[in-house]
Coordinates of C-alpha atoms in Angstrom, one line a residue:
M1472 CA -2.7 -1.2 -19.7
A1473 CA -0.5 -0.8 -16.6
S1474 CA -2.1 -1.1 -13.2
T1475 CA -1.7 2.0 -11.0
I1476 CA -0.4 1.6 -7.5
L1477 CA -0.4 4.3 -4.8
V1478 CA 2.3 3.9 -2.1
I1479 CA 1.4 5.8 1.1
D1480 CA 4.6 5.6 3.3
D1481 CA 6.6 8.3 5.1
D1482 CA 9.9 6.7 4.0
D1483 CA 10.8 8.6 0.9
K1484 CA 13.8 6.3 0.2
L1485 CA 11.5 3.2 0.3
N1486 CA 9.0 5.0 -2.0
R1487 CA 11.7 5.7 -4.6
L1488 CA 13.0 2.1 -4.4
L1489 CA 9.5 0.7 -4.8
K1490 CA 8.8 3.0 -7.7
R1491 CA 11.9 1.8 -9.5
F1492 CA 11.4 -1.9 -8.7
L1493 CA 7.7 -2.1 -9.5
K1494 CA 8.1 -0.1 -12.7
D1495 CA 10.1 -3.1 -14.1
Y1496 CA 6.9 -5.2 -13.6
G1497 CA 4.8 -2.8 -15.6
F1498 CA 3.2 -0.9 -12.7
E1499 CA 2.6 2.8 -12.7
I1500 CA 3.5 4.1 -9.3
F1501 CA 2.4 7.2 -7.4
S1502 CA 3.5 7.9 -3.8
A1503 CA 2.4 10.0 -0.8
L1504 CA 4.5 10.8 2.3
D1505 CA 1.7 11.3 4.8
A1506 CA -2.0 10.4 5.4
D1507 CA -3.6 13.6 4.1
E1508 CA -1.6 13.6 0.8
G1509 CA -2.4 9.8 0.5
L1510 CA -6.1 10.3 0.9
K1511 CA -6.1 13.1 -1.6
K1512 CA -4.3 11.0 -4.1
V1513 CA -6.7 8.1 -3.6
R1514 CA -9.4 10.4 -5.1
T1515 CA -7.3 12.0 -7.8
V1516 CA -5.1 9.1 -9.0
L1517 CA -7.8 6.4 -8.6
P1518 CA -5.3 3.6 -8.1
D1519 CA -5.9 0.0 -8.8
L1520 CA -4.1 -0.9 -5.6
I1521 CA -2.8 0.9 -2.5
I1522 CA 0.4 -0.1 -0.5
L1523 CA -0.1 1.4 3.0
D1524 CA 2.2 1.8 5.9
I1525 CA 0.7 1.9 9.5
M1526 CA 3.1 4.4 11.0
L1527 CA 2.4 7.7 9.2
P1528 CA 2.5 11.3 10.3
G1529 CA -0.9 12.8 11.0
M1530 CA -2.9 9.6 11.4
T1531 CA -2.2 5.9 11.5
G1532 CA -2.5 3.7 8.4
F1533 CA -5.3 1.9 10.3
E1534 CA -7.3 5.2 10.2
V1535 CA -6.4 5.8 6.6
C1536 CA -7.6 2.3 5.7
K1537 CA -10.8 2.9 7.5
R1538 CA -11.4 6.2 5.7
I1539 CA -10.6 4.6 2.3
R1540 CA -13.1 1.8 3.0
E1541 CA -15.9 4.3 3.7
S1542 CA -16.0 5.2 -0.1
S1543 CA -13.9 2.6 -2.0
A1544 CA -13.2 -1.1 -2.4
V1545 CA -9.7 -0.5 -3.9
P1546 CA -7.4 -3.3 -2.8
I1547 CA -5.0 -2.4 0.0
I1548 CA -1.8 -4.2 1.0
M1549 CA -0.4 -3.0 4.3
L1550 CA 3.4 -3.0 4.2
T1551 CA 4.7 -2.1 7.6
A1552 CA 7.4 -2.6 10.2
R1553 CA 4.7 -3.6 12.7
G1554 CA 4.6 -7.3 12.2
D1555 CA 3.0 -8.6 15.4
V1556 CA -0.2 -10.7 15.0
M1557 CA -2.6 -8.2 16.6
D1558 CA -1.5 -5.5 14.1
K1559 CA -2.1 -7.9 11.2
V1560 CA -5.5 -8.9 12.6
V1561 CA -6.6 -5.2 13.0
G1562 CA -5.4 -4.3 9.6
L1563 CA -7.3 -7.1 7.9
E1564 CA -10.4 -6.5 10.0
L1565 CA -10.4 -2.8 9.0
G1566 CA -10.4 -3.8 5.3
A1567 CA -6.9 -4.5 4.2
D1568 CA -6.6 -7.3 1.6
D1569 CA -3.2 -8.4 2.6
Y1570 CA -0.5 -7.6 5.1
L1571 CA 3.3 -7.9 4.6
P1572 CA 5.8 -7.0 7.4
K1573 CA 9.0 -5.2 6.7
P1574 CA 11.7 -6.1 5.9
F1575 CA 10.2 -7.9 3.0
E1576 CA 11.4 -9.7 -0.1
P1577 CA 10.5 -7.5 -3.2
R1578 CA 9.5 -10.5 -5.3
E1579 CA 7.1 -11.6 -2.6
L1580 CA 5.5 -8.1 -2.7
V1581 CA 5.1 -8.3 -6.5
A1582 CA 3.5 -11.8 -6.2
R1583 CA 1.1 -10.5 -3.5
I1584 CA 0.2 -7.4 -5.6
Q1585 CA -0.5 -9.7 -8.7
A1586 CA -2.6 -12.0 -6.6
V1587 CA -4.6 -9.2 -5.0
L1588 CA -5.2 -7.6 -8.4
R1589 CA -6.3 -10.9 -9.9
R1590 CA -8.9 -11.4 -7.1
A1591 CA -10.0 -7.7 -7.5
R1592 CA -10.7 -8.2 -11.2

């Protein structure tokens, strides 16, 4: 059965690219363009993994991560343009399982997704 991934990122073009790319690896992809929509889909889609941006309209990805962690242990990979060390540390301390700065190599993202899902199982 295909693993379900929820991408929460306000970049619609990136969401569409990830959807096409990750589908080739057997993942089922859902996306949300803002924090509120993302939090709703966490409850309705019940994803196996979440890819989360930090810079979102409405609230930061850090806050979204914190809210998800209040009720769920779903694996989270932060995928964001904010690549400085303190952002990585904060993201991991708030409960993210991995952190990948943009721009990124798509195959590396797939490898990280597979590794995080393996650990989660």
